[in-house]
Coordinates of N, CA, C and O in Angstrom, one line a residue:
M59 N 16.0 34.4 25.4 CA 16.5 34.1 24.1 C 15.8 32.8 23.5 O 15.8 31.8 24.2
P60 N 15.3 32.9 22.3 CA 14.6 31.7 21.7 C 15.6 30.6 21.5 O 16.8 30.8 21.1
K61 N 15.1 29.3 21.7 CA 16.0 28.2 21.5 C 16.1 27.9 20.0 O 15.1 27.8 19.3
K62 N 17.3 27.6 19.5 CA 17.5 27.3 18.1 C 17.2 25.9 17.9 O 17.6 25.0 18.7
I63 N 16.4 25.6 16.8 CA 16.1 24.2 16.5 C 17.0 23.7 15.4 O 17.1 24.3 14.3
N64 N 17.7 22.7 15.7 CA 18.7 22.1 14.8 C 18.0 20.8 14.2 O 17.3 20.1 14.8
S65 N 18.3 20.6 12.9 CA 17.9 19.4 12.3 C 18.7 18.2 12.7 O 19.9 18.3 12.9
I66 N 18.1 17.0 12.9 CA 18.9 15.9 13.2 C 19.4 15.2 12.0 O 20.2 14.2 12.1
Y67 N 19.0 15.7 10.8 CA 19.5 15.1 9.5 C 20.5 16.0 8.9 O 20.3 17.2 8.9
V68 N 21.5 15.5 8.3 CA 22.5 16.3 7.6 C 22.0 16.5 6.2 O 21.6 15.6 5.5
V69 N 22.1 17.7 5.7 CA 21.8 18.1 4.3 C 22.9 17.6 3.4 O 24.0 18.2 3.5
T70 N 22.7 16.7 2.5 CA 23.7 16.2 1.7 C 23.2 16.1 0.2 O 22.0 15.9 0.0
P71 N 24.1 16.2 -0.8 CA 23.6 16.0 -2.1 C 23.0 14.7 -2.3 O 23.5 13.6 -1.8
G72 N 21.8 14.7 -3.0 CA 21.1 13.4 -3.2 C 20.0 13.2 -2.2 O 19.1 12.3 -2.3
S73 N 19.9 14.1 -1.1 CA 18.8 13.9 -0.1 C 17.5 14.6 -0.6 O 17.6 15.6 -1.3
L74 N 16.4 14.1 -0.2 CA 15.1 14.6 -0.6 C 14.4 15.2 0.6 O 14.4 14.7 1.7
W75 N 13.8 16.4 0.4 CA 13.2 17.2 1.5 C 11.8 17.7 1.1 O 11.6 17.9 -0.1
A76 N 10.9 17.8 2.0 CA 9.5 18.2 1.8 C 9.4 19.6 2.3 O 9.8 19.9 3.5
D77 N 8.7 20.5 1.6 CA 8.4 21.9 2.0 C 7.3 21.9 3.0 O 6.3 21.3 2.8
Q78 N 7.5 22.6 4.1 CA 6.5 22.7 5.2 C 5.4 23.6 4.8 O 4.2 23.5 5.2
R79 N 5.6 24.7 4.0 CA 4.6 25.6 3.6 C 3.8 25.2 2.4 O 2.6 25.3 2.3
A80 N 4.4 24.7 1.4 CA 3.8 24.2 0.1 C 3.6 22.7 0.2 O 4.5 22.0 -0.2
L81 N 2.5 22.3 0.7 CA 2.3 20.8 0.9 C 2.5 20.0 -0.4 O 2.0 20.4 -1.5
D82 N 3.1 18.9 -0.3 CA 3.4 18.0 -1.3 C 4.6 18.4 -2.2 O 4.9 17.7 -3.2
R83 N 5.2 19.6 -2.0 CA 6.3 20.0 -2.8 C 7.5 19.3 -2.2 O 7.8 19.4 -1.0
T84 N 8.3 18.7 -3.1 CA 9.6 18.1 -2.7 C 10.7 18.6 -3.5 O 10.6 19.0 -4.6
L85 N 11.9 18.6 -2.8 CA 13.1 19.2 -3.4 C 14.2 18.1 -3.3 O 14.4 17.5 -2.2
L86 N 15.0 18.0 -4.3 CA 16.2 17.1 -4.3 C 17.4 18.0 -4.2 O 17.6 19.0 -5.0
V87 N 18.3 17.8 -3.2 CA 19.5 18.6 -3.0 C 20.5 18.1 -4.0 O 20.9 17.0 -4.1
E88 N 20.9 19.1 -4.8 CA 21.9 18.8 -5.9 C 23.3 19.1 -5.4 O 24.3 18.4 -5.7
A89 N 23.5 20.2 -4.6 CA 24.8 20.6 -4.2 C 24.7 21.6 -3.0 O 23.6 22.2 -2.8
I90 N 25.8 21.7 -2.2 CA 25.9 22.7 -1.1 C 26.9 23.7 -1.6 O 28.0 23.4 -2.0
D91 N 26.4 25.0 -1.5 CA 27.3 26.1 -1.9 C 27.4 27.1 -0.7 O 26.6 28.0 -0.6
G92 N 28.4 26.8 0.1 CA 28.6 27.7 1.3 C 27.4 27.6 2.3 O 27.1 26.5 2.8
E93 N 26.6 28.7 2.4 CA 25.5 28.7 3.3 C 24.2 28.5 2.6 O 23.1 28.6 3.1
H94 N 24.3 28.0 1.3 CA 23.1 27.8 0.5 C 23.1 26.4 -0.1 O 24.1 25.7 -0.2
V95 N 21.9 25.9 -0.4 CA 21.7 24.6 -1.0 C 21.1 24.8 -2.4 O 20.1 25.6 -2.5
I96 N 21.7 24.1 -3.3 CA 21.1 24.2 -4.7 C 20.2 22.9 -4.8 O 20.7 21.8 -4.6
C97 N 18.9 23.2 -5.1 CA 18.0 22.0 -5.2 C 17.2 22.1 -6.5 O 17.0 23.2 -7.0
T98 N 16.6 20.9 -6.8 CA 15.7 20.8 -8.0 C 14.4 20.4 -7.4 O 14.2 19.5 -6.6
T99 N 13.3 21.1 -7.9 CA 12.0 20.7 -7.5 C 11.5 19.5 -8.2 O 11.6 19.4 -9.4
L100 N 11.1 18.5 -7.4 CA 10.7 17.2 -8.0 C 9.1 17.2 -8.2 O 8.6 16.6 -9.2
T101 N 8.4 17.7 -7.2 CA 7.0 17.7 -7.3 C 6.4 19.0 -6.9 O 7.0 19.7 -6.1
N102 N 5.3 19.4 -7.6 CA 4.6 20.7 -7.3 C 3.9 20.6 -6.0 O 3.6 19.5 -5.5
S103 N 3.6 21.8 -5.5 CA 2.8 21.8 -4.3 C 1.4 21.3 -4.6 O 1.0 21.3 -5.8
R104 N 0.6 21.0 -3.6 CA -0.7 20.4 -3.8 C -1.6 21.4 -4.6 O -2.3 21.1 -5.5
D105 N -1.6 22.7 -4.2 CA -2.4 23.7 -4.9 C -2.0 24.0 -6.3 O -2.9 24.1 -7.2
V106 N -0.7 24.0 -6.6 CA -0.3 24.2 -8.0 C -0.7 23.0 -8.8 O -1.2 23.2 -9.9
Q107 N -0.5 21.8 -8.3 CA -0.8 20.6 -9.1 C -2.3 20.5 -9.4 O -2.7 20.1 -10.4
R108 N -3.1 20.9 -8.4 CA -4.6 20.9 -8.5 C -5.0 21.8 -9.7 O -5.8 21.5 -10.5
A109 N -4.4 23.0 -9.7 CA -4.7 24.0 -10.8 C -4.2 23.5 -12.1 O -4.9 23.6 -13.1
L110 N -3.0 22.8 -12.2 CA -2.5 22.3 -13.4 C -3.4 21.2 -14.0 O -3.5 21.0 -15.2
D111 N -4.0 20.4 -13.1 CA -4.8 19.3 -13.5 C -6.2 19.7 -14.1 O -6.9 18.9 -14.7
L112 N -6.6 21.0 -13.9 CA -7.8 21.4 -14.4 C -7.7 21.7 -15.9 O -6.6 21.9 -16.4
P113 N -8.8 21.6 -16.7 CA -8.8 21.9 -18.1 C -8.3 23.3 -18.3 O -8.5 24.2 -17.5
V114 N -7.6 23.5 -19.4 CA -7.0 24.8 -19.8 C -8.0 25.9 -19.8 O -7.8 27.0 -19.3
N115 N -9.2 25.7 -20.3 CA -10.2 26.7 -20.3 C -11.1 26.8 -19.1 O -12.1 27.6 -19.1
D116 N -10.8 26.1 -18.0 CA -11.5 26.2 -16.8 C -11.3 27.6 -16.1 O -10.2 28.1 -16.0
Y117 N -12.4 28.2 -15.6 CA -12.4 29.5 -15.0 C -11.5 29.5 -13.7 O -10.8 30.5 -13.5
F118 N -11.5 28.4 -13.0 CA -10.8 28.4 -11.7 C -9.3 28.0 -11.8 O -8.6 27.9 -10.9
R119 N -8.8 27.7 -13.1 CA -7.5 27.2 -13.3 C -6.5 28.3 -13.0 O -5.4 28.1 -12.4
G120 N -6.8 29.6 -13.3 CA -5.8 30.6 -13.1 C -4.7 30.5 -14.1 O -4.8 30.0 -15.2
N121 N -3.5 30.9 -13.6 CA -2.3 30.8 -14.5 C -1.2 30.1 -13.7 O -0.2 30.8 -13.3
P122 N -1.3 28.8 -13.3 CA -0.3 28.2 -12.5 C 1.0 27.9 -13.3 O 1.0 27.8 -14.5
R123 N 2.1 27.9 -12.6 CA 3.4 27.6 -13.2 C 3.9 26.3 -12.7 O 4.0 26.1 -11.5
D124 N 4.1 25.3 -13.6 CA 4.7 24.0 -13.3 C 6.1 24.2 -12.8 O 7.0 24.6 -13.6
M125 N 6.4 23.9 -11.6 CA 7.7 24.2 -11.0 C 8.7 23.0 -11.1 O 9.8 23.0 -10.7
R126 N 8.1 21.8 -11.5 CA 9.0 20.6 -11.6 C 10.2 20.8 -12.5 O 10.0 21.3 -13.6
G127 N 11.4 20.5 -12.0 CA 12.6 20.6 -12.8 C 13.3 21.9 -12.6 O 14.4 22.1 -13.1
T128 N 12.7 22.9 -11.9 CA 13.3 24.2 -11.7 C 14.4 24.1 -10.6 O 14.3 23.2 -9.7
T129 N 15.4 24.9 -10.7 CA 16.5 24.9 -9.7 C 16.3 26.1 -8.8 O 15.9 27.2 -9.2
S130 N 16.5 25.9 -7.5 CA 16.4 26.9 -6.5 C 17.6 27.0 -5.6 O 18.3 26.0 -5.5
R131 N 17.9 28.1 -5.1 CA 19.0 28.3 -4.1 C 18.4 28.8 -2.8 O 17.8 29.9 -2.7
I132 N 18.5 27.9 -1.8 CA 17.8 28.1 -0.5 C 18.9 28.1 0.6 O 19.8 27.3 0.6
R133 N 18.7 29.0 1.6 CA 19.6 29.0 2.7 C 19.6 27.7 3.5 O 18.6 27.1 3.7
L134 N 20.8 27.3 3.8 CA 21.0 26.0 4.5 C 20.2 25.9 5.8 O 19.7 24.8 6.2
D135 N 20.1 27.0 6.6 CA 19.4 26.9 7.9 C 17.9 26.7 7.8 O 17.3 26.5 8.8
R136 N 17.3 26.7 6.6 CA 15.9 26.5 6.4 C 15.6 25.0 6.4 O 14.5 24.5 6.4
F137 N 16.7 24.1 6.3 CA 16.5 22.7 6.2 C 16.4 22.1 7.6 O 17.3 21.4 8.1
R138 N 15.3 22.5 8.3 CA 15.0 22.0 9.7 C 13.5 22.1 9.9 O 12.9 22.9 9.2
P139 N 13.0 21.4 10.9 CA 11.5 21.4 11.1 C 10.9 22.6 11.7 O 10.6 22.6 12.9
I140 N 10.9 23.7 10.9 CA 10.2 24.9 11.4 C 9.1 25.3 10.4 O 9.0 24.7 9.4
A141 N 8.3 26.3 10.7 CA 7.1 26.6 9.9 C 7.4 26.9 8.5 O 6.7 26.5 7.6
N142 N 8.5 27.6 8.2 CA 8.9 27.9 6.8 C 10.1 27.1 6.4 O 10.8 27.6 5.5
G143 N 10.3 26.0 7.0 CA 11.5 25.1 6.6 C 11.1 23.9 5.8 O 10.1 23.9 5.1
F144 N 12.0 22.9 5.9 CA 11.8 21.7 5.2 C 12.0 20.5 6.1 O 12.8 20.6 7.0
T145 N 11.3 19.4 5.8 CA 11.5 18.2 6.6 C 12.2 17.1 5.8 O 11.9 17.1 4.5
F146 N 13.0 16.3 6.4 CA 13.7 15.3 5.8 C 12.8 14.2 5.3 O 12.0 13.7 6.0
V147 N 13.1 13.7 4.1 CA 12.3 12.5 3.5 C 13.2 11.3 3.4 O 12.9 10.3 4.0
T148 N 14.3 11.4 2.6 CA 15.2 10.3 2.5 C 16.6 10.8 2.1 O 16.7 11.9 1.5
A149 N 17.6 10.0 2.3 CA 19.0 10.4 2.0 C 19.4 9.8 0.7 O 20.5 10.2 0.2
T150 N 18.6 9.0 0.1 CA 19.1 8.3 -1.2 C 18.1 8.5 -2.3 O 17.6 7.6 -2.9
A151 N 17.9 9.8 -2.7 CA 17.0 10.1 -3.8 C 17.7 10.6 -5.0 O 17.1 11.1 -5.9
A152 N 19.0 10.5 -5.1 CA 19.8 11.0 -6.2 C 19.3 10.5 -7.5 O 19.4 11.1 -8.5
H153 N 18.9 9.2 -7.6 CA 18.4 8.6 -8.8 C 17.2 9.3 -9.4 O 16.9 9.0 -10.6
L154 N 16.5 10.2 -8.7 CA 15.3 10.8 -9.2 C 15.6 12.0 -10.1 O 14.7 12.5 -10.7
S155 N 16.8 12.5 -10.1 CA 17.1 13.7 -10.8 C 17.9 13.4 -12.1 O 18.9 12.7 -12.0
A156 N 17.5 14.0 -13.2 CA 18.3 13.9 -14.5 C 19.4 14.9 -14.5 O 20.3 14.8 -15.3
H157 N 19.3 15.9 -13.5 CA 20.3 17.0 -13.5 C 21.5 16.6 -12.6 O 22.3 17.5 -12.3
R158 N 21.5 15.5 -12.0 CA 22.5 15.1 -11.0 C 23.9 15.3 -11.5 O 24.2 14.6 -12.5
T159 N 24.7 16.1 -10.9 CA 26.1 16.3 -11.3 C 27.0 16.2 -10.1 O 26.5 16.4 -8.9
T160 N 28.2 16.0 -10.2 CA 29.2 16.0 -9.1 C 29.8 17.4 -9.1 O 30.2 18.0 -10.1
R161 N 29.9 17.9 -7.9 CA 30.5 19.2 -7.7 C 31.5 19.1 -6.6 O 31.5 18.4 -5.7

């Protein structure tokens, strides 16, 4: 039976996490809803931001979507250091979100 990897950091509202798959993408935890985490994307992934920084008429730009400010609902068990998970950045990033509310 595979060994379960637990995070040593507690997922709390106001904490900042980095996506393992989308490099440079960071999420701010807004609230915990049962087995899910409600988060706001603070920074785009490296690939999306690179495409957004190209001129609009550039052939290689494609049709990227700026994800900053969007809200996501992600399973709580993904907030641990696995290939498709998230790594802890800081516990005190609540001041970075304009959407911060108490729940």
